[in-house]
Short mmCIF file of C-alpha atoms in Angstrom, two decimals:
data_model
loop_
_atom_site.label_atom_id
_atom_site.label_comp_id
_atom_site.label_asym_id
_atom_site.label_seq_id
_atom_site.Cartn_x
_atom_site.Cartn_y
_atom_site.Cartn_z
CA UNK W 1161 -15.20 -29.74 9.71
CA UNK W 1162 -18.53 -27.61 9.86
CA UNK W 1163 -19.86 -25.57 12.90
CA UNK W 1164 -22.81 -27.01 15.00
CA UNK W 1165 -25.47 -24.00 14.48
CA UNK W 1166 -25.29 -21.93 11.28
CA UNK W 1167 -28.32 -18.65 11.02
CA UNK W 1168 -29.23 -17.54 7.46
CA UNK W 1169 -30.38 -14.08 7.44
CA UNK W 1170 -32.92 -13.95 4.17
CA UNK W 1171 -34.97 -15.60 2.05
CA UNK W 1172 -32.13 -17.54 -0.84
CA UNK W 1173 -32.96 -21.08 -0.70
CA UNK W 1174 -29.76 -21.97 -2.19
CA UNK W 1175 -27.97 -20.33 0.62
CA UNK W 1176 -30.14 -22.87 3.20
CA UNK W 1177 -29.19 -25.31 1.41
CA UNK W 1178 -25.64 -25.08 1.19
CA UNK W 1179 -25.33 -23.76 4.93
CA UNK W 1180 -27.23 -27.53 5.69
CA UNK W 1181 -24.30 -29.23 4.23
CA UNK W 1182 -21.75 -27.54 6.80
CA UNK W 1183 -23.33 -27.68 10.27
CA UNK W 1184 -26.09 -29.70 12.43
CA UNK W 1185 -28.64 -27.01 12.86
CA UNK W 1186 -29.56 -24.19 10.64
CA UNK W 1187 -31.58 -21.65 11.56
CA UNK W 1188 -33.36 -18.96 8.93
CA UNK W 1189 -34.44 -15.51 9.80
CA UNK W 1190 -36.45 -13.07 7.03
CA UNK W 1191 -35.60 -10.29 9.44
CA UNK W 1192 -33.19 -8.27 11.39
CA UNK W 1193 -35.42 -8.46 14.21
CA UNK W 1194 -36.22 -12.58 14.24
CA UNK W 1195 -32.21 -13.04 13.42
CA UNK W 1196 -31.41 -11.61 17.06
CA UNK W 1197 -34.57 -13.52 18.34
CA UNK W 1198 -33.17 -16.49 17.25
CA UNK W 1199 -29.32 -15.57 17.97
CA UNK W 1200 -30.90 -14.88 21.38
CA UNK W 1201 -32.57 -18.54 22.28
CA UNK W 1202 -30.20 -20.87 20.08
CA UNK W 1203 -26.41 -18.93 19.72
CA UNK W 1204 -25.14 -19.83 16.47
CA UNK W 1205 -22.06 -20.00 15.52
CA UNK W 1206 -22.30 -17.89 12.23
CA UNK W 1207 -24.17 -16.05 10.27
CA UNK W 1208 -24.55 -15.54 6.74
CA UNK W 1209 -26.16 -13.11 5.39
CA UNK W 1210 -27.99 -14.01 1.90
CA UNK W 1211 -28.47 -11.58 -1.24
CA UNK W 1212 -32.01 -11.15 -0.90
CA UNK W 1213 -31.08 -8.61 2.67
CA UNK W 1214 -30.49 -4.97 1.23
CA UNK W 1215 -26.73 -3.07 1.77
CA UNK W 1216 -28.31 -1.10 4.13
CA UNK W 1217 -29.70 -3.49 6.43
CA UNK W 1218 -26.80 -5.46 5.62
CA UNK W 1219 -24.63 -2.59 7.35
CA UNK W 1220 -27.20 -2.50 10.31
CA UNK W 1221 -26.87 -5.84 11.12
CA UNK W 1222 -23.12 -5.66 11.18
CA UNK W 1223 -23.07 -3.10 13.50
CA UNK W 1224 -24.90 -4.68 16.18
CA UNK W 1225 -22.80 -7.59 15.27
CA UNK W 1226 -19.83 -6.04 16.59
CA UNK W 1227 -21.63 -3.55 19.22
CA UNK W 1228 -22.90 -7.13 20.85
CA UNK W 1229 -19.66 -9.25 20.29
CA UNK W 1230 -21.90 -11.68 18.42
CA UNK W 1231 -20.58 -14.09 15.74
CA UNK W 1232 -18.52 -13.79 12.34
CA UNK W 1233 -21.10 -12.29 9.60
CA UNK W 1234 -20.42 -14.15 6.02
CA UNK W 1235 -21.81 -11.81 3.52
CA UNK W 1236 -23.29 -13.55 0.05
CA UNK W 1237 -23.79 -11.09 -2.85
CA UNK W 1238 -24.49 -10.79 -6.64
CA UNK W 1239 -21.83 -9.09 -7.99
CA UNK W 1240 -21.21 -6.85 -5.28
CA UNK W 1241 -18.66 -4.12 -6.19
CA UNK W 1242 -15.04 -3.59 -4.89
CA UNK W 1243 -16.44 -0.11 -2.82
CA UNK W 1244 -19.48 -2.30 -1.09
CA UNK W 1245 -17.59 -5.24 -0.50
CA UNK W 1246 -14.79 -3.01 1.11
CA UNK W 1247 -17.65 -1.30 3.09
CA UNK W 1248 -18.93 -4.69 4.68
CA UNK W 1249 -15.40 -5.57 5.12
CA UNK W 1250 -14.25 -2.32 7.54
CA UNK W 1251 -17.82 -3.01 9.49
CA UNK W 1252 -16.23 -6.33 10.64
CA UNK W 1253 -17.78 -8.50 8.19
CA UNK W 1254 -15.69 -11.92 8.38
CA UNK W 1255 -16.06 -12.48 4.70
CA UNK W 1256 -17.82 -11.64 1.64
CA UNK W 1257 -18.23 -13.89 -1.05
CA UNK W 1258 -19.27 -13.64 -4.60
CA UNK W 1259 -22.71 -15.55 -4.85
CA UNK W 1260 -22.81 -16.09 -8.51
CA UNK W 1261 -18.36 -16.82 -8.38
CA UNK W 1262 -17.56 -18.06 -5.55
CA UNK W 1263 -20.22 -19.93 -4.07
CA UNK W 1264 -18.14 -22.91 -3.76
CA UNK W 1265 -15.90 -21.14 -1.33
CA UNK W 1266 -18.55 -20.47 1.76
CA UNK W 1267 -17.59 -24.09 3.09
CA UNK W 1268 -13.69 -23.18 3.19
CA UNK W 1269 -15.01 -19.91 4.97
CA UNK W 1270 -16.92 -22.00 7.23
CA UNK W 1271 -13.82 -24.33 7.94
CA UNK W 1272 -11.99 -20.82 8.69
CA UNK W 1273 -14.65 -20.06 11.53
CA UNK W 1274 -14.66 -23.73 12.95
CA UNK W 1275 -10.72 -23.60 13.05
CA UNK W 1276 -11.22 -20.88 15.66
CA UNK W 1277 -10.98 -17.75 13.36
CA UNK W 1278 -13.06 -14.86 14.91
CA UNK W 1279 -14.76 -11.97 13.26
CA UNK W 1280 -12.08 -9.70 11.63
CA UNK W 1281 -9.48 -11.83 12.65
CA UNK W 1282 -8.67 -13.91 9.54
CA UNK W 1283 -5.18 -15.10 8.36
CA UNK W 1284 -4.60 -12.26 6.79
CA UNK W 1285 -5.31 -9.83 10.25
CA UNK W 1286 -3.24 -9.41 13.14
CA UNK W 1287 -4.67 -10.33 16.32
CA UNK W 1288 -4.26 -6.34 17.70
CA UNK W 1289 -6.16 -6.01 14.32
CA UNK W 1290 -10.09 -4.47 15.05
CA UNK W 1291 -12.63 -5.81 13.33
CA UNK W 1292 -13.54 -2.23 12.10
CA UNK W 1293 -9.68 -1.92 10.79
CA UNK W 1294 -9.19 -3.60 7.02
CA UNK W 1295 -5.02 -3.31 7.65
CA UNK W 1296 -3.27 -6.25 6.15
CA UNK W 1297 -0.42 -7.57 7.52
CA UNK W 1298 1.29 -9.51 10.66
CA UNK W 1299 4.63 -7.97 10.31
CA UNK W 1300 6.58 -5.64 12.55
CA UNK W 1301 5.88 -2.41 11.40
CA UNK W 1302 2.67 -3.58 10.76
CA UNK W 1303 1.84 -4.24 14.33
CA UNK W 1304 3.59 -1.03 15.14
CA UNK W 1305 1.29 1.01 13.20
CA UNK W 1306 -2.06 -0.50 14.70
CA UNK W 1307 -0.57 0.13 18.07
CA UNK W 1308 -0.24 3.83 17.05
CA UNK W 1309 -3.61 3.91 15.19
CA UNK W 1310 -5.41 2.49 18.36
CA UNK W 1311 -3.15 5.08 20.51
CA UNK W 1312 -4.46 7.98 18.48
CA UNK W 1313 -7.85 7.09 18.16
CA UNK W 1314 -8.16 6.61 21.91
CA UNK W 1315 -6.84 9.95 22.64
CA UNK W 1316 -8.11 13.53 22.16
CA UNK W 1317 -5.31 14.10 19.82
CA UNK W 1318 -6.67 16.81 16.92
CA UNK W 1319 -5.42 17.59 14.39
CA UNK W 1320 -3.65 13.63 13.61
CA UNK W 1321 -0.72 13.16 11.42
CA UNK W 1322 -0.02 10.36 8.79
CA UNK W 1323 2.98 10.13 6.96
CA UNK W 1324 4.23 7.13 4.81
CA UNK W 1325 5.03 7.35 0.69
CA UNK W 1326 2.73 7.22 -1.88
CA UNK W 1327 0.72 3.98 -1.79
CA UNK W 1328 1.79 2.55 1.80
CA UNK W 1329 -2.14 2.92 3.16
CA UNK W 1330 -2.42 6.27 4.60
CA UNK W 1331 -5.83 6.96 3.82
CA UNK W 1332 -6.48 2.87 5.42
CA UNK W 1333 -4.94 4.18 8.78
CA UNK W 1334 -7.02 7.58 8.77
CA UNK W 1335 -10.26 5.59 7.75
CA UNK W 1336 -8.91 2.97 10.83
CA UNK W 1337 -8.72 6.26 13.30
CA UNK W 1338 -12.02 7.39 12.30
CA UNK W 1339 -13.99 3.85 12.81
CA UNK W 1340 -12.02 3.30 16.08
CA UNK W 1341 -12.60 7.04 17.48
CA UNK W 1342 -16.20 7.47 16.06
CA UNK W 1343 -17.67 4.79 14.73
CA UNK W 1344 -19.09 4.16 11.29
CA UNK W 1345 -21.73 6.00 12.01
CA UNK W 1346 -20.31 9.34 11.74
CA UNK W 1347 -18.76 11.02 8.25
CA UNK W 1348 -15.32 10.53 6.79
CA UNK W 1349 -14.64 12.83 4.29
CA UNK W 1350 -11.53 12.33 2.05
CA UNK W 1351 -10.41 15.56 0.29
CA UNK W 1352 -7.39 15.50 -1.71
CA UNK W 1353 -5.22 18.83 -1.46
CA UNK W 1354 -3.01 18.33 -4.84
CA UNK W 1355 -6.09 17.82 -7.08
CA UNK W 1356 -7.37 21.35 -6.78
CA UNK W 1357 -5.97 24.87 -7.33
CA UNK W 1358 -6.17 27.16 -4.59
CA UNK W 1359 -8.97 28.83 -4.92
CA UNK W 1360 -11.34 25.55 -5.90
CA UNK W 1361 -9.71 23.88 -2.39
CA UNK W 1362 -10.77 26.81 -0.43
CA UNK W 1363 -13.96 26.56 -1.51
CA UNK W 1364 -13.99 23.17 -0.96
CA UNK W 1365 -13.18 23.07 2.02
CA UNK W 1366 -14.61 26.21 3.76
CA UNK W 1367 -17.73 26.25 1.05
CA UNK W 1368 -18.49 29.95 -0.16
CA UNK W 1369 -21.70 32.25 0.36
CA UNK W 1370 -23.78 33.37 -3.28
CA UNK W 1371 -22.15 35.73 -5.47
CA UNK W 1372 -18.15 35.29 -3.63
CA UNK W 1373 -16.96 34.99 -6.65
CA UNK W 1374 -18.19 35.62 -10.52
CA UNK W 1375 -19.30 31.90 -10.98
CA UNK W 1376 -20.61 31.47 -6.70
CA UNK W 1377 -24.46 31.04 -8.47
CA UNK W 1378 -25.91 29.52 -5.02
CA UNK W 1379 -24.06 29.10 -1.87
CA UNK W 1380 -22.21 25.87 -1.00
CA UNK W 1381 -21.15 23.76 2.17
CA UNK W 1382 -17.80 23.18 2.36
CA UNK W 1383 -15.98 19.64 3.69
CA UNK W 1384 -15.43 21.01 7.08
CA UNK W 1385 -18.67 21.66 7.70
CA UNK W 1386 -20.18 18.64 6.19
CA UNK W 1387 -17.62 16.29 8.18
CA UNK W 1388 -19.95 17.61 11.01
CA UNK W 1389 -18.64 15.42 14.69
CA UNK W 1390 -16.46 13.01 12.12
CA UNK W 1391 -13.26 13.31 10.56
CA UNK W 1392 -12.11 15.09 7.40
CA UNK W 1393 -8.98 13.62 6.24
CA UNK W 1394 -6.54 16.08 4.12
CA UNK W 1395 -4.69 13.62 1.86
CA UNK W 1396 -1.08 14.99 0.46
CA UNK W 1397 -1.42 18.52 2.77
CA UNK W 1398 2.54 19.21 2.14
CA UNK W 1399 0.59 20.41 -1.91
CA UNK W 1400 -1.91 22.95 -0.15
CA UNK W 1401 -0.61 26.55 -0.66
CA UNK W 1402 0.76 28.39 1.64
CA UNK W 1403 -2.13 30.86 1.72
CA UNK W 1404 -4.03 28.55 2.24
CA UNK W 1405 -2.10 27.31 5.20
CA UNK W 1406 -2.24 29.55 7.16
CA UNK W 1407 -6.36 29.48 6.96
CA UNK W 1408 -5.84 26.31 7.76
CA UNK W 1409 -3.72 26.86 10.80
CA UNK W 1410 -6.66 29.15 12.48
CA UNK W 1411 -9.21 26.28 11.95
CA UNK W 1412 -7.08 24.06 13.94
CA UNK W 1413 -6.59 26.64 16.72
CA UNK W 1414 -9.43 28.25 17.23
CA UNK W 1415 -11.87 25.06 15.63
CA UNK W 1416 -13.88 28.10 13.62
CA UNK W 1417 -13.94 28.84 9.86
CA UNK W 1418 -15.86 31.49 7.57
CA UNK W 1419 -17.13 30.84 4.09
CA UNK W 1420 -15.38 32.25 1.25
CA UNK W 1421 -17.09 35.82 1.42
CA UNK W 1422 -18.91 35.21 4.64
CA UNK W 1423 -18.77 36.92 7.91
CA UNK W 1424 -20.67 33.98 9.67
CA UNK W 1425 -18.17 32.19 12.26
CA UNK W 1426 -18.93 28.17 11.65
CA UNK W 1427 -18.04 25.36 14.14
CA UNK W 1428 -15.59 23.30 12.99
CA UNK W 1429 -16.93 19.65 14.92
CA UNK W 1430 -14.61 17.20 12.84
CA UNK W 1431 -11.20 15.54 13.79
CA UNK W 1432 -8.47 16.63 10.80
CA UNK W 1433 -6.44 13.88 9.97
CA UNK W 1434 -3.82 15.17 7.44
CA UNK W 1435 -1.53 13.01 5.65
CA UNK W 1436 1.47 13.58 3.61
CA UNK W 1437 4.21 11.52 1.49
CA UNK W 1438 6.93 14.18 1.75
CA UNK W 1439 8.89 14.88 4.80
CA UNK W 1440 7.14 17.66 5.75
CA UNK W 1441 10.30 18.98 7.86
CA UNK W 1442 12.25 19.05 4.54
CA UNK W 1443 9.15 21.03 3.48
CA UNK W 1444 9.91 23.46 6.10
CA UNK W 1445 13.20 24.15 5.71
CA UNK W 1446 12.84 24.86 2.17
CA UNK W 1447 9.74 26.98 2.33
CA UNK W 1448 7.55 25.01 1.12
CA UNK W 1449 5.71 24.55 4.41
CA UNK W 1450 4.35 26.38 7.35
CA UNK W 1451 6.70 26.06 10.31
CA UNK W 1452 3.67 26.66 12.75
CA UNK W 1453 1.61 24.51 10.77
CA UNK W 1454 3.98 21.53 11.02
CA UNK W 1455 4.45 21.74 14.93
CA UNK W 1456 0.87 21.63 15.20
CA UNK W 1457 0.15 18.56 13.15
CA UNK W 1458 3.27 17.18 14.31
CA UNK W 1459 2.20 15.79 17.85
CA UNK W 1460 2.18 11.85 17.03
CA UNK W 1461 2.67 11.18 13.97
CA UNK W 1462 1.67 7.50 12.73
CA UNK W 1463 4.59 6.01 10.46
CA UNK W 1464 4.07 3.79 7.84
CA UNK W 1465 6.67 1.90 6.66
CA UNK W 1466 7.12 1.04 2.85
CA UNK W 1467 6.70 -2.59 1.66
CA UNK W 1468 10.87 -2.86 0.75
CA UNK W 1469 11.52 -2.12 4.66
CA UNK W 1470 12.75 -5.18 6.61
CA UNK W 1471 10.37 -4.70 9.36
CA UNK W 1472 7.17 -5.06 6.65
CA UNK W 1473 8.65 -7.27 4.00
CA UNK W 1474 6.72 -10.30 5.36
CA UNK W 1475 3.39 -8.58 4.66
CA UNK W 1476 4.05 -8.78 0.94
CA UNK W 1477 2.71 -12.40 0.28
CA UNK W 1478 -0.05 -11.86 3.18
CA UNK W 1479 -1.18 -9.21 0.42
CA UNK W 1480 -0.97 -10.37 -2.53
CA UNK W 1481 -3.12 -13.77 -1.74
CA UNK W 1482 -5.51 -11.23 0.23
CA UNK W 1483 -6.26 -9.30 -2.93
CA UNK W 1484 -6.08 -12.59 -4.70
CA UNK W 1485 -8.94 -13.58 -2.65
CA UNK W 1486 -10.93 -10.44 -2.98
CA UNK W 1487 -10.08 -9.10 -6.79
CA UNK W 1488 -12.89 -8.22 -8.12
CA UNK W 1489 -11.12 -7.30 -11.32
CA UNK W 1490 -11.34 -10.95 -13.13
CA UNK W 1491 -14.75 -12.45 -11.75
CA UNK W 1492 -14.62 -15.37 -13.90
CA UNK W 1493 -11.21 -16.57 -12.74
CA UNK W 1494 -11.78 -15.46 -8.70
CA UNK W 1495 -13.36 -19.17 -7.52
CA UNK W 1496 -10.26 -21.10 -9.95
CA UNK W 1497 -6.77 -18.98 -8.80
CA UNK W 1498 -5.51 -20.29 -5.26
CA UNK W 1499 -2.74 -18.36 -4.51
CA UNK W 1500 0.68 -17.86 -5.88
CA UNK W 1501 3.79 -20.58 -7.14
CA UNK W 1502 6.51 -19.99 -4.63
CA UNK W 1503 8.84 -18.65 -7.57
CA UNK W 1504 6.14 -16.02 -7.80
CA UNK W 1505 6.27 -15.06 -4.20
CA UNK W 1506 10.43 -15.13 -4.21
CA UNK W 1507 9.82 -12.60 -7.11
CA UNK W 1508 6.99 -10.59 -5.14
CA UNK W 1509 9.17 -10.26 -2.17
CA UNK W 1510 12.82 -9.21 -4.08
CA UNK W 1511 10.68 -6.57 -5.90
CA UNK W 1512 11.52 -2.41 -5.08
CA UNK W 1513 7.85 -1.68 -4.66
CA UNK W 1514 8.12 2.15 -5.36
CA UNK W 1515 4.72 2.05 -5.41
CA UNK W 1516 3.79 0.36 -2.29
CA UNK W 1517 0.64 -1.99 -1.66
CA UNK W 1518 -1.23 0.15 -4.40
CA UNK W 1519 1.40 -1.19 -7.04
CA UNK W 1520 1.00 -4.91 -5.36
CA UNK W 1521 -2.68 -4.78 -6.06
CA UNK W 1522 -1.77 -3.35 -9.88
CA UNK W 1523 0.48 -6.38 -10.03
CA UNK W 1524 -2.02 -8.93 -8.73
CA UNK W 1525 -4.86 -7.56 -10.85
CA UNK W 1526 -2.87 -7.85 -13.81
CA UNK W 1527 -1.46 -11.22 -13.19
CA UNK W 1528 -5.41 -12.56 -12.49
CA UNK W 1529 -6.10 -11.44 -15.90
CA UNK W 1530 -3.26 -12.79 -17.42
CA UNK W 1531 -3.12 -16.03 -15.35
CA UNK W 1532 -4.82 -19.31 -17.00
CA UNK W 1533 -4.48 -22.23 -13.97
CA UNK W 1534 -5.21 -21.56 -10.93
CA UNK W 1535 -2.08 -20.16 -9.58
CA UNK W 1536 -0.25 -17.53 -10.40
CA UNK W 1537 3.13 -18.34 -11.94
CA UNK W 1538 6.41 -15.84 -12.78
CA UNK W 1539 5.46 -15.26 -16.07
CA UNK W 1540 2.05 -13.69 -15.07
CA UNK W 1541 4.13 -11.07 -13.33
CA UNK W 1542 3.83 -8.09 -14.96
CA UNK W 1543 5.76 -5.47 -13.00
CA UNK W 1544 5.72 -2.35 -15.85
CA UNK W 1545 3.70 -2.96 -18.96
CA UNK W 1546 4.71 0.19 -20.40
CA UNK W 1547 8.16 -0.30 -20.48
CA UNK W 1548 8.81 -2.73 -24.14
CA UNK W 1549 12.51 -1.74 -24.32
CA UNK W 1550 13.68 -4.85 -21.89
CA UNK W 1551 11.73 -7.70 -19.96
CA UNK W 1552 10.29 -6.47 -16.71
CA UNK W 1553 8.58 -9.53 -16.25
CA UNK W 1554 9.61 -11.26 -13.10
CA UNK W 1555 9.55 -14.99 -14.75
CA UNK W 1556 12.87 -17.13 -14.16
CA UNK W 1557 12.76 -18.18 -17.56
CA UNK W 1558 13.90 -14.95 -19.69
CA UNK W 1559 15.37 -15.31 -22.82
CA UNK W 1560 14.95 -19.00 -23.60
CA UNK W 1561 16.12 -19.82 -26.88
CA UNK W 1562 14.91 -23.61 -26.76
CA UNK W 1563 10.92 -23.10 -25.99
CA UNK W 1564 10.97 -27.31 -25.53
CA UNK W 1565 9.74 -28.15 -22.13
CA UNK W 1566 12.99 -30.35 -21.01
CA UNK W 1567 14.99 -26.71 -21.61
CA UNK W 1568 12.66 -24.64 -19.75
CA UNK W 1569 12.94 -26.71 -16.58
CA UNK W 1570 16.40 -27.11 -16.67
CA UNK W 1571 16.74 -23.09 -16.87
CA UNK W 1572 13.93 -23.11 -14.12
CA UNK W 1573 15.92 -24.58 -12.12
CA UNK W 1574 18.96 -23.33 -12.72
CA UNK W 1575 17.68 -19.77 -11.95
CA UNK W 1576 16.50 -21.55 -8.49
CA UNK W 1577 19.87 -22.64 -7.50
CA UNK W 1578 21.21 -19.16 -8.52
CA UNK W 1579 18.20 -17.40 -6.47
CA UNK W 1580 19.12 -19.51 -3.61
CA UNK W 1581 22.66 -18.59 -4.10
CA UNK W 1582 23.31 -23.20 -4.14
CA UNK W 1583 21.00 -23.25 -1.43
CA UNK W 1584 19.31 -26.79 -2.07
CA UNK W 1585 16.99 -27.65 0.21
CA UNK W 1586 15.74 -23.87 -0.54
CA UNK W 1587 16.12 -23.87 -4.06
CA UNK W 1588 13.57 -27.14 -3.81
CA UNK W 1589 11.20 -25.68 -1.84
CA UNK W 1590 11.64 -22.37 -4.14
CA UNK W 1591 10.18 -25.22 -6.91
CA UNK W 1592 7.71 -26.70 -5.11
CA UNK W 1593 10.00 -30.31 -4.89
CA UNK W 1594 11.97 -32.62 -2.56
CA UNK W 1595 15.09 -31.87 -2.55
CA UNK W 1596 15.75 -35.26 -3.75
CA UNK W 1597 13.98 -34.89 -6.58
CA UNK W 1598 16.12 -31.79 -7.55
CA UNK W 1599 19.12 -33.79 -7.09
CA UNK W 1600 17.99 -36.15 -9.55
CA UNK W 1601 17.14 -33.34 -12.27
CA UNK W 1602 20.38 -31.46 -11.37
CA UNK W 1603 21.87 -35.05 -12.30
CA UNK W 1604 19.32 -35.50 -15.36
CA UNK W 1605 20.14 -31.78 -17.11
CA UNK W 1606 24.11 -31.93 -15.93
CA UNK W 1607 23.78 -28.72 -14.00
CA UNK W 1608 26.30 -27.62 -11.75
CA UNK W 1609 24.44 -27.29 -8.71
CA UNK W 1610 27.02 -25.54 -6.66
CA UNK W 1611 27.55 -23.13 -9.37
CA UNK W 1612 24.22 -22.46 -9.59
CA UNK W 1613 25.09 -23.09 -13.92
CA UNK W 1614 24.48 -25.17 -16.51
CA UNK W 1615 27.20 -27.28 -16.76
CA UNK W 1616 28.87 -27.44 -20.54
CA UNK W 1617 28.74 -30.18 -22.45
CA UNK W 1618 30.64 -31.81 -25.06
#
C-alpha cells in the first residue's frame, strides 16, 4: 500500500533506499533539528529513525514525538538489545526493527501505518492503550486494568497498590503509572524487597551515613532519595520485615526518612508504588503484615488478573505472536517465524499458566529456538523442560508408535476431533483445512469422526 511522505532521520543509505520503495516522497534529515524543520513544511506520514542516530537522541526525538502528537516513529537498529528496544518501545515508538534481521519487515510496518494504525496503537494495543504504556492485550481485564492505571496516575493517590501473582505484569503497570503521572523524564526505581535481608534493604532504601555500621566505609544514598520527584516501586512488599514496616509506614505518613545512623530528616519527593503477589489481607490476619500498613497502601488497588482467568484468556495468543515479533532470543530465526499453527494456539490457550505472561515468554523463547519453519508448531511447545519423567510437551501427536507420515496425520487429526469434542467445522479450522477436506481424510484413515477415535479395523 505505502504512505505518501516517509522522513528518514540519519545518514543509512540503505534505509533511503528502502523507505523510496514504500511511499511517493521521502524526505532525509541528519538532525533532530532539520527533522522537525522538515516535519514542519511537508507533514510526513512516518518517520524512521536509521542506526546511524544515537539511543539518546533517539529517546529525544520520541519524546517530542508524542509531546507534539506527531507521527508513528519506526526505529532501525543493529542488534539493539531486549532492555533498549523495550526502552524505545514504552516512549511510544511504533516499532523497532532489527536492521541487520529484519530489514525485510519495515514495508509490513509501513502497511501497518497506512492501514490506519497510530503510534502505540498496534494490533497488539488496546485503543485506551497510551503510547507510553507497553501493556499487551485487548481483553476484559485487560482493559480494566488500563482504566485503573490511567485512574491512578491521574490522581494524587500515594502510596499506589499493585497486586496480581507472580508474573501477571506488575512491575509493567507501576512502570505504566510512572510514565503516565511523570513522564519519562523523571526516575523509576525498582527495588525488590525479598532479595535482601533486613538490614541490606534498609540500607537500601534509606542509604546509611559513614561508619553506621562495621563495613558503612563511605556514606551512601539510599532508593528513596535517589527516586527524587519519581516513583520508587517496592516489588513483593508482603517479604519486607516487619521492622522494617513500620519504618516504612512513617515515610508514607509523614513523606520524611533518616539514614541508617543519621539524625538528618530527608524529603521523601517520590510516589511509592508497592506491589505484592500474596493477599496481603491474609498477610494480616496471620501476622505476617502490618495492619496499619495495609490500610494505607490499600486505597485503590490495581488488580491484575492471571492469564487462566476468563476475562484475560483472549490476551494469550495477542502475546505470544507479540513476543514472537520482538524475541530477541533467536536473531537468526526472528525475520523467518510468522506466528503460531492454530493447534499451537488451542494448546497456548488450554495451558494453567502458573507462571503468567513471564512463563508465556519462557515458552515462546524456547519454542523460537527449537522451531525450524516459520511457524511454530505443537511439538515446539515446551511447557517444563525439567520435568523427563512424562511428556509435557503440548504436541497432539504423543506417543506415536508408527513415525510414517500417513499415521501421524491420522492421529493429528484424531486428537482435533477429540479437542473439538466432534466439533467439525472447528476441528478443521483447529488444522488449518476445509472442513471438506477433513471429511475426506476422516473417510481416507476410517476415523470415527463423531467419536472423535480411530475407528478399528479388520
Amino acid at each position: 500500500m505505502g504512505l505518501n511522505r516517509i522522513l528518514v532521520l540519519g545518514r543509512d543509505s540503505r534505509i533511503q533506499q528502502l523507505a523510496a520503495t514504500m511511499a511517493d516522497a521521502v524526505f532525509a534529515a541528519d538532525s533532530i533539528g532539520e527533522a522537525w524543520d522538515i516535519t514542519d513544511r511537508s507533514e510526513p506520514e512516518a518517520m524512521i529513525v536509521d542506526p546511524s542516530i544515537s539511543d539518546a537522541d533517539t529517546c529525544r526525538a520520541l519524546k517530542y514525538v508524542e509531546t507534539n502528537d506527531l507521527m508513528p516513529v519506526i526505529i532501525v537498529r543493529d542488534d539493539a538489545e531486549e532492555e533498549t528496544v523495550n526502552d524505545f518501545l514504552s516512549l511510544g515508538a511504533f516499532a523497532c526493527i532489527d536492521a541487520v534481521k529484519g530489514l525485510d519487515k519495515l514495508g509490513l510496518v509501513v502497511d501497518r501505518i497506512a492501514d490506519g494504525e497510530n503510534g502505540g496503537q498496534s494490533e497488539y494495543f488496546d485503543s485506551q492503550c497510551p503510547p507510553c504504556v507497553q501493556m499487551v492485550g485487548k481483553s476484559e481485564a485487560t482493559v480494566k486494568a488500563l482504566k485503573m492505571i490511567r485512574l491512578v496516575a491521574s490522581s494524587g493517590c500515594d502510596p499506589i497498590l499493585v497486586v496480581g501473582e507472580t508474573g501477571t505484569g506488575k512491575e509493567v503497570a507501576a512502570q505504566a503509572i510512572h510514565n503516565l503521572r511523570h513522564g519519562s523524564d523523571e526516575t523509576f526505581v525498582a527495588v525488590n524487597c525479598a532479595a535482601l535481608t533486613a538490614n541490606l534493604l534498609e540500607s537500601e532504601l534509606f542509604g546509611h551515613v559513614k561508619g553506621s555500621f562495621t563495613s558503612a566505609e563511605s556514606e551512601k544514598t539510599g532508593l528513596f532519595e535517589a527516586a527524587d520527584e519519581g516513583t520508587i516501586f517496592l516489588d513483593e512488599i508482603s517479604e519486607m520485615p516487619l521492622e522494617l514496616q513500620a519504618k516504612l509506614l512513617r515515610v508514607i505518613q509523614e513523606k520524611r526518612f533518616r539514614k541508617v545512623g543519621g539524625t538528618k530528616e530527608i524529603q521523601c519527593k517520590a510516589t511509592i508504588i508497592a506491589s505484592s503477589n500474596r493477599n496481603l489481607n491474609d498477610e494480616v490476619e496471620n501476622g505476617k503484615f502490618r495492619r496499619d500498613l495495609f490500610y494505607r497502601l490499600n486505597v485503590f488497588p490495581v488488580a491484575l488478573a492471571p492469564l487462566r482467568h476468563h476475562d484475560r484468556k483472549d490476551d494469550i495468543e495477542l502475546l505470544a505472536k507479540f513476543f514472537i515479533e520482538n524475541s530477541t532470543v533467536a536473531p537468526d530465526k526472528a525475520a523467518k517465524i510468522k506466528g503460531l499453527t492454530k493447534l499451537a494456539i488451542e494448546s497456548l490457550k488450554n495451558h494453567s499458566w502458573d507462571g503468567n505472561v513471564r512463563e508465556l515468554k519462557n515458552v515462546i523463547d524456547r519454542a523460537m529456538l527449537l522451531e525450524t519453519t516459520d511457524k511454530i508448531g505443537c511439538s515446539s511447545l515446551i511447557f517444563d523442560p525439567t520435568d523427563f519423567s512424562s511428556a509435557k510437551s503440548a504436541s497432539p501427536v504423543e506417543n506415536i508408535q508408527d513415525f510414517s507420515l500417513a499415521n501421524a496425520e491420522k492421529e493429528l487429526i484424531d486428537r482435533a476431533l477429540k479437542e473439538a469434542k466432534g466439533q467439525k467445522t472447528r476441528a478443521a479450522a483447529m488444522l488449518g483445512i476445509t472442513r471438506a477436506t477433513l471429511y475426506a481424510k476422516v473417510k481416507h484413515y476410517n476415523i470415527d469422526a463423531d467419536a472423535g477415535k480411530v475407528a478399528a479395523t479388520a
